[in-house]
DNA sequence: CTGGAACGGCACGTGCCGTGTTGACAAGTG
DNA sequence: CACTTGTCAACACGGCACGTGCCGTTCCAG
């Protein structure tokens, strides 16, 4: 039957991705080779190349397959609490193994490989962004945000600092830091004794 | 004389870095090999390895050597205008060749190689950060910013979105976008009809 | 039973790695 | 003018991973 074939194929695909994750965790993405992946998976190199055109896209698939937990937005009615919840969950994922280093390597690879960058945006960044923007939109409709509140900018101001810490300074993404960012965006930074 | 030797050595160092930049511009960092650099520079591989322990650190030196223009902070007395000036200059550098793609690749490499990450922070990120923080500090002393204004957070909220666009979504860093970010931090985002 | 597709295993030629060796050449020394 | 010393380009090396062929096997589909 065709089902059996498809099942076998899926099994191999899954085995290869699992081997990719195992090796990436053990030795890091930098030392990940397709030969090693194939060997670890008990699979011929052809079987890998038949499914993925490059190491980067294989790694992308493998890492994104971990995201089954999801970062869907809750809607308790309190936009700030909901954002805090999502950001905290994201920080918990990014801040520690196995996700953190893998995601970091993935973004690193995206800087060299345009295909990886495009796929990462399409399959992960954009859905997550749309998710958050939808939640912000709802909050605006409910009057929790001013009608002229700049949702896109808010999202980037909330996300940017987290990525900056993850990718550049590699400082920890603590609960307290998330609160400070949220506070700044939603309660203002009080730049001057009296606002202009 | 020893001076002649030192001069010769410096010349070779400079020649190698220049060849590195040329090749990186032509073919991208991904295809940059030390063999190719040595060949282009008319130099033996030993001469490269004697100066740099890895491709990443060579690339770091080469890219940072371009930054002679500098991003020093002006001090016109108006903190927002000064920040806009610096951010605009930074965006002009990052947004277009040759700096943009090279800096992007450099950060990408830093995600795989801890030594590159550490050196990048120490030699570029931290000085720039200190620079901006000193300017913010001065503004606070002059009463342009409230005494409880969170300088560190402000810096990360200003920088984060720019890096987010550069590294993740790869959207352009326009003048208008910089204004929106500055506006959000220094004039508030007016989250609600009346601020809490 | 037969054809086709996918497979593991193996070997190939290529490119780059990082290292070792050699001989040419220049700078300072007696 | 030899002579030492140090630096260099050039070449060769073993090792590894690349991406691509080919082989014989296995497993359904018709």
CSV table of C-alpha atoms (C1' of nucleotides) in Angstrom, one decimal:
chain,number,residue,atom,x,y,z
A,1,UNK,CA,0.0,0.0,0.0
A,2,UNK,CA,1.0,3.6,-0.4
A,3,UNK,CA,0.4,4.2,3.2
A,4,UNK,CA,3.1,1.8,4.2
A,5,UNK,CA,5.6,3.6,2.0
A,6,UNK,CA,4.6,6.9,3.3
A,7,UNK,CA,4.9,5.7,6.8
A,8,UNK,CA,8.4,4.3,6.2
A,9,UNK,CA,9.4,7.5,4.5
A,10,UNK,CA,8.1,9.6,7.4
A,11,UNK,CA,9.9,7.4,9.9
A,12,UNK,CA,13.2,7.9,8.2
A,13,UNK,CA,12.6,11.6,8.0
A,14,UNK,CA,12.0,11.7,11.7
A,15,UNK,CA,15.0,9.6,12.5
A,16,UNK,CA,17.3,11.9,10.5
A,17,UNK,CA,16.0,15.0,12.2
A,18,UNK,CA,16.4,13.3,15.6
A,19,UNK,CA,19.9,12.4,14.8
A,20,UNK,CA,20.5,16.0,13.7
A,21,UNK,CA,19.3,17.3,17.0
A,22,UNK,CA,21.3,14.8,19.0
A,23,UNK,CA,24.5,15.6,17.3
A,24,UNK,CA,23.8,19.3,17.5
A,25,UNK,CA,23.3,19.1,21.2
A,26,UNK,CA,26.4,17.1,21.7
A,27,UNK,CA,28.9,18.9,19.5
A,28,UNK,CA,27.2,22.0,18.4
A,29,UNK,CA,26.0,23.0,15.0
A,30,UNK,CA,29.5,24.1,13.9
A,31,UNK,CA,30.7,20.5,13.9
A,32,UNK,CA,27.6,19.0,12.5
A,33,UNK,CA,28.2,17.2,9.2
A,34,UNK,CA,25.8,15.5,7.0
A,35,UNK,CA,28.0,12.4,7.0
A,36,UNK,CA,27.8,12.3,10.8
A,37,UNK,CA,24.0,12.7,10.7
A,38,UNK,CA,23.6,9.9,8.2
A,39,UNK,CA,25.9,7.6,10.1
A,40,UNK,CA,24.1,8.3,13.4
A,41,UNK,CA,20.7,7.8,11.9
A,42,UNK,CA,21.9,4.6,10.3
A,43,UNK,CA,21.1,5.9,6.9
A,44,UNK,CA,22.9,6.5,3.6
A,45,UNK,CA,23.9,10.0,2.7
A,46,UNK,CA,21.6,9.9,-0.3
A,47,UNK,CA,18.7,9.5,1.9
A,48,UNK,CA,19.5,12.7,3.6
A,49,UNK,CA,20.3,14.6,0.4
A,50,UNK,CA,17.0,13.3,-1.1
A,51,UNK,CA,15.1,15.2,1.5
A,52,UNK,CA,17.2,18.3,2.3
A,53,UNK,CA,19.3,20.4,-0.1
A,54,UNK,CA,21.6,21.7,2.5
A,55,UNK,CA,22.8,21.3,6.0
A,56,UNK,CA,21.1,24.6,7.0
A,57,UNK,CA,17.7,23.6,5.9
A,58,UNK,CA,17.9,20.2,7.5
A,59,UNK,CA,18.9,22.0,10.7
A,60,UNK,CA,16.0,24.4,10.4
A,61,UNK,CA,13.5,21.5,10.0
A,62,UNK,CA,15.0,19.7,12.9
A,63,UNK,CA,14.9,22.7,15.3
A,64,UNK,CA,11.5,23.8,14.3
A,65,UNK,CA,10.1,20.3,14.8
A,66,UNK,CA,10.9,20.8,18.5
A,67,UNK,CA,8.4,23.7,18.7
A,68,UNK,CA,5.4,21.4,19.2
A,69,UNK,CA,4.7,23.0,22.6
A,70,UNK,CA,3.8,26.2,20.8
A,71,UNK,CA,3.8,29.8,21.8
A,72,UNK,CA,0.1,30.4,21.3
A,73,UNK,CA,-1.3,33.5,22.9
A,74,UNK,CA,-3.5,33.2,25.9
A,75,UNK,CA,-6.4,35.7,26.1
A,76,UNK,CA,-7.2,36.3,29.7
A,77,UNK,CA,-8.5,39.8,28.9
A,78,UNK,CA,-5.4,41.5,30.3
A,79,UNK,CA,-3.1,42.3,27.4
A,80,UNK,CA,-0.1,43.0,29.5
A,81,UNK,CA,-0.5,39.8,31.5
A,82,UNK,CA,-0.9,37.8,28.4
A,83,UNK,CA,2.2,39.3,26.8
A,84,UNK,CA,4.2,38.7,29.9
A,85,UNK,CA,3.1,35.1,29.8
A,86,UNK,CA,4.2,34.6,26.2
A,87,UNK,CA,7.4,36.4,26.7
A,88,UNK,CA,8.3,34.5,29.8
A,89,UNK,CA,7.6,31.2,28.0
A,90,UNK,CA,9.7,32.3,25.1
A,91,UNK,CA,12.5,33.4,27.4
A,92,UNK,CA,12.3,30.0,29.2
A,93,UNK,CA,12.8,28.3,25.8
A,94,UNK,CA,15.5,30.5,24.5
A,95,UNK,CA,17.4,30.9,27.7
A,96,UNK,CA,18.4,27.3,28.2
A,97,UNK,CA,19.3,24.1,26.5
A,98,UNK,CA,18.3,22.5,24.3
A,99,UNK,CA,16.4,25.2,22.5
A,100,UNK,CA,18.5,28.3,23.3
A,101,UNK,CA,21.8,27.3,21.7
A,102,UNK,CA,20.1,25.6,18.8
A,103,UNK,CA,17.9,28.6,18.0
A,104,UNK,CA,21.0,30.8,18.3
A,105,UNK,CA,22.9,28.7,15.8
A,106,UNK,CA,19.9,28.7,13.5
A,107,UNK,CA,19.8,32.5,13.4
A,108,UNK,CA,23.5,32.5,12.9
A,109,UNK,CA,23.2,30.2,9.9
A,110,UNK,CA,20.4,32.5,8.6
A,111,UNK,CA,23.0,35.3,8.4
A,112,UNK,CA,25.1,33.3,5.9
A,113,UNK,CA,22.3,31.5,4.0
A,114,UNK,CA,19.5,33.5,2.5
A,115,UNK,CA,17.4,30.4,2.0
A,116,UNK,CA,17.5,29.6,5.7
A,117,UNK,CA,16.7,33.2,6.5
A,118,UNK,CA,13.7,33.2,4.3
A,119,UNK,CA,12.4,29.8,5.5
A,120,UNK,CA,12.9,30.9,9.2
A,121,UNK,CA,10.9,34.0,8.6
A,122,UNK,CA,8.1,32.3,6.8
A,123,UNK,CA,7.8,29.3,9.0
A,124,UNK,CA,8.5,30.7,12.5
A,125,UNK,CA,8.9,34.5,12.8
A,126,UNK,CA,5.9,35.5,10.7
A,127,UNK,CA,3.4,33.2,12.3
A,128,UNK,CA,4.6,34.2,15.8
A,129,UNK,CA,4.4,37.8,14.8
A,130,UNK,CA,0.9,37.5,13.4
A,131,UNK,CA,-0.1,35.7,16.5
A,132,UNK,CA,1.1,38.5,18.8
A,133,UNK,CA,-0.3,41.2,16.5
A,134,UNK,CA,-3.7,39.5,16.5
A,135,UNK,CA,-3.7,39.6,20.3
A,136,UNK,CA,-2.7,43.2,20.3
A,137,UNK,CA,-5.4,44.0,17.8
A,138,UNK,CA,-8.0,42.4,20.1
A,139,UNK,CA,-6.8,44.5,23.0
A,140,UNK,CA,-7.2,47.6,21.0
A,141,UNK,CA,-10.7,46.6,20.0
A,142,UNK,CA,-11.5,46.2,23.7
A,143,UNK,CA,-10.2,49.6,24.4
A,144,UNK,CA,-7.2,48.5,26.4
A,145,UNK,CA,-5.0,50.3,24.0
A,146,UNK,CA,-5.3,53.7,22.4
A,147,UNK,CA,-6.7,53.7,18.9
A,148,UNK,CA,-3.5,55.2,17.6
A,149,UNK,CA,-1.3,52.7,19.4
A,150,UNK,CA,1.4,51.5,17.0
A,151,UNK,CA,1.0,47.7,17.2
A,152,UNK,CA,3.8,46.8,14.8
A,153,UNK,CA,6.3,49.1,16.5
A,154,UNK,CA,5.2,47.7,19.9
A,155,UNK,CA,5.9,44.2,18.8
A,156,UNK,CA,9.4,45.1,17.6
A,157,UNK,CA,10.2,47.0,20.7
A,158,UNK,CA,9.1,44.1,22.8
A,159,UNK,CA,11.0,41.5,20.7
A,160,UNK,CA,14.1,43.5,19.8
A,161,UNK,CA,15.6,43.7,23.2
A,162,UNK,CA,15.2,40.0,23.9
A,163,UNK,CA,16.9,39.1,20.6
A,164,UNK,CA,19.6,41.7,21.3
A,165,UNK,CA,20.4,40.0,24.6
A,166,UNK,CA,20.2,36.5,23.1
A,167,UNK,CA,22.3,37.2,20.0
A,168,UNK,CA,24.6,40.1,20.9
A,169,UNK,CA,25.4,40.5,24.6
A,170,UNK,CA,24.2,37.0,25.6
A,171,UNK,CA,22.9,38.3,28.8
A,172,UNK,CA,20.2,36.1,30.5
A,173,UNK,CA,16.6,36.7,29.8
A,174,UNK,CA,15.2,37.0,33.3
A,175,UNK,CA,11.7,37.5,34.4
A,176,UNK,CA,12.7,40.9,35.8
A,177,UNK,CA,14.0,42.0,32.5
A,178,UNK,CA,10.8,41.1,30.7
A,179,UNK,CA,8.9,43.1,33.3
A,180,UNK,CA,11.1,46.1,32.7
A,181,UNK,CA,10.5,46.0,29.0
A,182,UNK,CA,6.8,45.6,29.4
A,183,UNK,CA,6.7,48.4,31.9
A,184,UNK,CA,8.6,50.7,29.5
A,185,UNK,CA,6.2,50.1,26.6
A,186,UNK,CA,3.0,50.0,28.5
A,187,UNK,CA,3.5,52.4,31.3
A,188,UNK,CA,6.0,54.8,29.7
A,189,UNK,CA,9.6,55.4,30.5
A,190,UNK,CA,9.1,58.8,32.1
A,191,UNK,CA,11.8,60.4,30.1
A,192,UNK,CA,11.4,63.9,31.6
A,193,UNK,CA,10.1,65.4,34.8
A,194,UNK,CA,7.1,66.5,32.7
A,195,UNK,CA,6.3,64.8,29.4
A,196,UNK,CA,6.7,67.2,26.5
B,1,UNK,CA,66.5,47.9,11.8
B,2,UNK,CA,63.7,46.6,13.8
B,3,UNK,CA,61.5,49.4,12.5
B,4,UNK,CA,61.7,48.0,9.0
B,5,UNK,CA,60.7,44.6,10.2
B,6,UNK,CA,57.8,45.9,12.1
B,7,UNK,CA,56.7,48.0,9.1
B,8,UNK,CA,56.9,44.9,6.8
B,9,UNK,CA,54.9,42.9,9.3
B,10,UNK,CA,52.2,45.6,9.5
B,11,UNK,CA,52.0,45.8,5.8
B,12,UNK,CA,51.4,42.1,5.5
B,13,UNK,CA,48.8,42.2,8.2
B,14,UNK,CA,47.0,45.0,6.4
B,15,UNK,CA,47.3,43.3,3.0
B,16,UNK,CA,45.8,40.1,4.4
B,17,UNK,CA,42.9,41.9,6.0
B,18,UNK,CA,42.2,43.8,2.8
B,19,UNK,CA,42.2,40.6,0.8
B,20,UNK,CA,39.8,39.2,3.4
B,21,UNK,CA,37.4,42.1,2.9
B,22,UNK,CA,37.7,41.9,-0.9
B,23,UNK,CA,36.9,38.2,-1.0
B,24,UNK,CA,34.1,38.6,1.5
B,25,UNK,CA,32.5,41.3,-0.6
B,26,UNK,CA,32.8,39.3,-3.8
B,27,UNK,CA,31.7,35.8,-2.7
B,28,UNK,CA,30.3,36.3,0.8
B,29,UNK,CA,31.7,35.1,4.1
B,30,UNK,CA,30.3,31.6,3.6
B,31,UNK,CA,32.7,30.9,0.8
B,32,UNK,CA,35.7,32.7,2.4
B,33,UNK,CA,38.6,30.3,2.9
B,34,UNK,CA,42.0,31.0,4.4
B,35,UNK,CA,43.6,29.4,1.4
B,36,UNK,CA,41.8,31.9,-0.9
B,37,UNK,CA,42.7,34.8,1.4
B,38,UNK,CA,46.4,33.8,1.4
B,39,UNK,CA,46.4,33.4,-2.4
B,40,UNK,CA,44.7,36.7,-3.0
B,41,UNK,CA,47.1,38.5,-0.7
B,42,UNK,CA,50.1,36.8,-2.3
B,43,UNK,CA,51.1,35.3,1.0
B,44,UNK,CA,51.7,31.9,2.4
B,45,UNK,CA,49.1,30.2,4.6
B,46,UNK,CA,51.6,30.2,7.4
B,47,UNK,CA,51.7,33.9,7.4
B,48,UNK,CA,48.0,34.0,8.0
B,49,UNK,CA,47.9,31.4,10.6
B,50,UNK,CA,50.8,33.1,12.4
B,51,UNK,CA,48.6,36.1,13.0
B,52,UNK,CA,45.1,34.7,13.4
B,53,UNK,CA,44.0,31.4,15.0
B,54,UNK,CA,40.8,31.1,13.1
B,55,UNK,CA,38.8,32.3,10.1
B,56,UNK,CA,36.3,33.9,12.4
B,57,UNK,CA,38.8,36.1,14.3
B,58,UNK,CA,40.5,37.1,11.0
B,59,UNK,CA,37.2,38.2,9.7
B,60,UNK,CA,36.4,40.1,12.9
B,61,UNK,CA,39.7,42.0,12.6
B,62,UNK,CA,39.1,42.8,9.0
B,63,UNK,CA,35.5,44.0,9.5
B,64,UNK,CA,36.3,46.1,12.6
B,65,UNK,CA,39.2,47.7,10.8
B,66,UNK,CA,36.7,49.4,8.5
B,67,UNK,CA,35.2,51.3,11.4
B,68,UNK,CA,37.7,54.1,11.3
B,69,UNK,CA,34.9,56.5,10.6
B,70,UNK,CA,33.6,55.9,14.1
B,71,UNK,CA,30.3,56.3,15.7
B,72,UNK,CA,31.2,58.8,18.3
B,73,UNK,CA,28.5,60.7,20.0
B,74,UNK,CA,27.9,64.3,19.2
B,75,UNK,CA,26.7,66.5,22.0
B,76,UNK,CA,24.6,69.4,20.7
B,77,UNK,CA,22.8,69.6,24.0
B,78,UNK,CA,19.7,67.9,22.7
B,79,UNK,CA,19.8,64.2,23.6
B,80,UNK,CA,17.1,63.1,21.2
B,81,UNK,CA,18.7,64.9,18.3
B,82,UNK,CA,22.1,63.4,19.2
B,83,UNK,CA,20.7,59.9,19.4
B,84,UNK,CA,18.9,60.3,16.2
B,85,UNK,CA,22.1,61.4,14.6
B,86,UNK,CA,24.1,58.4,15.8
B,87,UNK,CA,21.3,55.9,15.0
B,88,UNK,CA,20.9,57.3,11.5
B,89,UNK,CA,24.6,57.0,10.9
B,90,UNK,CA,24.6,53.4,12.3
B,91,UNK,CA,21.7,52.6,10.1
B,92,UNK,CA,23.4,54.0,7.1
B,93,UNK,CA,26.4,51.8,7.8
B,94,UNK,CA,24.4,48.7,8.5
B,95,UNK,CA,21.8,49.1,5.8
B,96,UNK,CA,24.0,48.9,2.8
B,97,UNK,CA,27.2,47.4,1.5
B,98,UNK,CA,29.9,46.9,2.3
B,99,UNK,CA,29.3,47.1,6.0
B,100,UNK,CA,25.8,45.7,6.3
B,101,UNK,CA,26.3,42.2,5.0
B,102,UNK,CA,29.7,41.9,6.5
B,103,UNK,CA,28.5,42.9,10.0
B,104,UNK,CA,25.6,40.5,9.5
B,105,UNK,CA,27.9,37.7,8.7
B,106,UNK,CA,30.1,38.6,11.6
B,107,UNK,CA,27.2,38.3,14.1
B,108,UNK,CA,26.2,35.1,12.4
B,109,UNK,CA,29.7,33.7,13.0
B,110,UNK,CA,29.5,34.9,16.6
B,111,UNK,CA,26.6,32.6,17.2
B,112,UNK,CA,28.7,29.5,16.4
B,113,UNK,CA,32.1,30.7,17.8
B,114,UNK,CA,32.2,31.9,21.4
B,115,UNK,CA,35.6,33.5,20.8
B,116,UNK,CA,34.2,35.6,18.1
B,117,UNK,CA,31.3,36.5,20.2
B,118,UNK,CA,33.4,37.5,23.1
B,119,UNK,CA,35.8,39.6,21.0
B,120,UNK,CA,33.0,41.3,19.2
B,121,UNK,CA,31.4,42.3,22.4
B,122,UNK,CA,34.7,43.5,24.0
B,123,UNK,CA,36.0,45.4,21.0
B,124,UNK,CA,32.9,46.8,19.4
B,125,UNK,CA,29.6,46.4,21.3
B,126,UNK,CA,30.8,47.4,24.8
B,127,UNK,CA,32.7,50.6,23.6
B,128,UNK,CA,29.7,51.7,21.6
B,129,UNK,CA,27.4,50.9,24.5
B,130,UNK,CA,29.6,52.9,26.9
B,131,UNK,CA,29.6,55.7,24.5
B,132,UNK,CA,25.9,56.0,24.3
B,133,UNK,CA,25.4,55.5,28.0
B,134,UNK,CA,27.8,58.3,28.8
B,135,UNK,CA,25.8,60.6,26.5
B,136,UNK,CA,22.6,59.6,28.2
B,137,UNK,CA,24.2,60.1,31.6
B,138,UNK,CA,25.1,63.6,30.6
B,139,UNK,CA,21.6,64.3,29.5
B,140,UNK,CA,20.3,63.1,32.8
B,141,UNK,CA,22.7,65.4,34.6
B,142,UNK,CA,21.5,68.3,32.6
B,143,UNK,CA,17.9,67.5,33.6
B,144,UNK,CA,16.8,66.4,30.1
B,145,UNK,CA,15.9,63.0,31.5
B,146,UNK,CA,14.1,62.1,34.7
B,147,UNK,CA,16.4,61.0,37.6
B,148,UNK,CA,14.8,57.6,37.6
B,149,UNK,CA,15.1,57.2,33.8
B,150,UNK,CA,16.5,53.6,33.1
B,151,UNK,CA,19.5,54.3,30.9
B,152,UNK,CA,20.5,50.7,30.3
B,153,UNK,CA,17.0,49.7,29.4
B,154,UNK,CA,16.6,52.7,27.1
B,155,UNK,CA,19.8,51.7,25.3
B,156,UNK,CA,18.6,48.2,24.7
B,157,UNK,CA,15.1,49.3,23.6
B,158,UNK,CA,16.7,51.7,21.1
B,159,UNK,CA,19.2,49.1,19.8
B,160,UNK,CA,17.1,46.0,20.0
B,161,UNK,CA,14.6,46.8,17.2
B,162,UNK,CA,17.4,47.8,14.9
B,163,UNK,CA,19.2,44.6,15.4
B,164,UNK,CA,15.9,42.7,15.1
B,165,UNK,CA,15.3,44.2,11.7
B,166,UNK,CA,18.9,43.6,10.6
B,167,UNK,CA,19.2,40.0,11.7
B,168,UNK,CA,15.7,38.6,11.7
B,169,UNK,CA,13.2,40.2,9.4
B,170,UNK,CA,15.9,41.9,7.3
B,171,UNK,CA,13.6,44.9,6.8
B,172,UNK,CA,15.3,48.2,5.8
B,173,UNK,CA,16.4,50.6,8.6
B,174,UNK,CA,14.8,53.8,7.4
B,175,UNK,CA,15.0,57.2,8.8
B,176,UNK,CA,11.3,57.1,9.5
B,177,UNK,CA,11.7,53.9,11.5
B,178,UNK,CA,14.4,55.4,13.7
B,179,UNK,CA,12.1,58.3,14.4
B,180,UNK,CA,9.3,56.0,15.4
B,181,UNK,CA,11.5,54.2,17.8
B,182,UNK,CA,12.9,57.4,19.3
B,183,UNK,CA,9.4,58.8,19.6
B,184,UNK,CA,8.2,55.7,21.4
B,185,UNK,CA,11.0,55.9,24.0
B,186,UNK,CA,11.1,59.6,24.5
B,187,UNK,CA,7.5,60.7,24.0
B,188,UNK,CA,5.7,57.5,25.2
B,189,UNK,CA,3.6,55.1,23.2
B,190,UNK,CA,0.3,56.4,24.6
B,191,UNK,CA,-0.8,52.8,25.3
B,192,UNK,CA,-4.2,53.8,26.7
B,193,UNK,CA,-6.6,56.7,26.4
B,194,UNK,CA,-5.4,57.8,29.8
B,195,UNK,CA,-2.0,56.7,31.2
B,196,UNK,CA,-2.4,54.5,34.2
C,1,DC,C1',6.5,-12.7,-11.6
C,2,DT,C1',8.2,-8.3,-12.9
C,3,DG,C1',9.1,-3.5,-12.8
C,4,DG,C1',10.2,0.5,-10.2
C,5,DA,C1',11.4,3.1,-6.3
C,6,DA,C1',13.9,3.8,-2.1
C,7,DC,C1',17.4,2.1,0.5
C,8,DG,C1',22.4,1.1,2.9
C,9,DG,C1',27.0,0.8,1.7
C,10,DC,C1',30.9,2.0,-0.7
C,11,DA,C1',34.1,4.7,-3.5
C,12,DC,C1',35.2,8.5,-6.1
C,13,DG,C1',37.2,13.3,-7.1
C,14,DT,C1',37.4,17.9,-5.0
C,15,DG,C1',38.2,21.5,-1.7
C,16,DC,C1',39.8,23.2,2.4
C,17,DC,C1',41.8,22.3,6.8
C,18,DG,C1',46.1,22.9,9.8
C,19,DT,C1',51.0,21.4,9.8
C,20,DG,C1',55.7,20.4,8.2
C,21,DT,C1',59.5,21.2,5.2
C,22,DT,C1',62.4,23.6,2.0
C,23,DG,C1',64.9,27.0,-0.2
C,24,DA,C1',65.2,32.1,-1.4
C,25,DC,C1',66.1,36.4,0.4
C,26,DA,C1',67.1,40.3,3.4
C,27,DA,C1',69.0,42.4,7.7
C,28,DG,C1',72.5,42.8,11.0
C,29,DT,C1',77.4,40.9,12.6
C,30,DG,C1',82.3,40.0,12.7
D,1,DC,C1',83.1,39.7,2.4
D,2,DA,C1',81.4,35.5,4.6
D,3,DC,C1',78.2,34.2,8.2
D,4,DT,C1',74.2,33.9,11.2
D,5,DT,C1',69.5,34.8,12.0
D,6,DG,C1',64.8,35.3,10.9
D,7,DT,C1',61.0,35.8,7.8
D,8,DC,C1',58.8,34.5,4.0
D,9,DA,C1',56.4,32.0,-0.4
D,10,DA,C1',55.9,27.7,-2.2
D,11,DC,C1',54.9,23.1,-2.0
D,12,DA,C1',53.4,18.6,-0.1
D,13,DC,C1',51.1,16.2,3.3
D,14,DG,C1',47.2,13.5,6.0
D,15,DG,C1',42.6,14.2,7.4
D,16,DC,C1',37.9,15.4,6.8
D,17,DA,C1',33.6,16.5,4.7
D,18,DC,C1',31.6,17.6,0.5
D,19,DG,C1',28.2,16.1,-3.2
D,20,DT,C1',27.7,12.4,-6.7
D,21,DG,C1',27.9,8.2,-8.8
D,22,DC,C1',27.2,2.9,-8.7
D,23,DC,C1',26.0,-1.7,-6.6
D,24,DG,C1',23.1,-5.1,-4.7
D,25,DT,C1',19.0,-5.5,-1.7
D,26,DT,C1',14.4,-4.9,-0.1
D,27,DC,C1',9.8,-3.9,-0.6
D,28,DC,C1',5.5,-3.0,-2.5
D,29,DA,C1',2.4,-2.4,-7.0
D,30,DG,C1',0.5,-4.0,-11.0
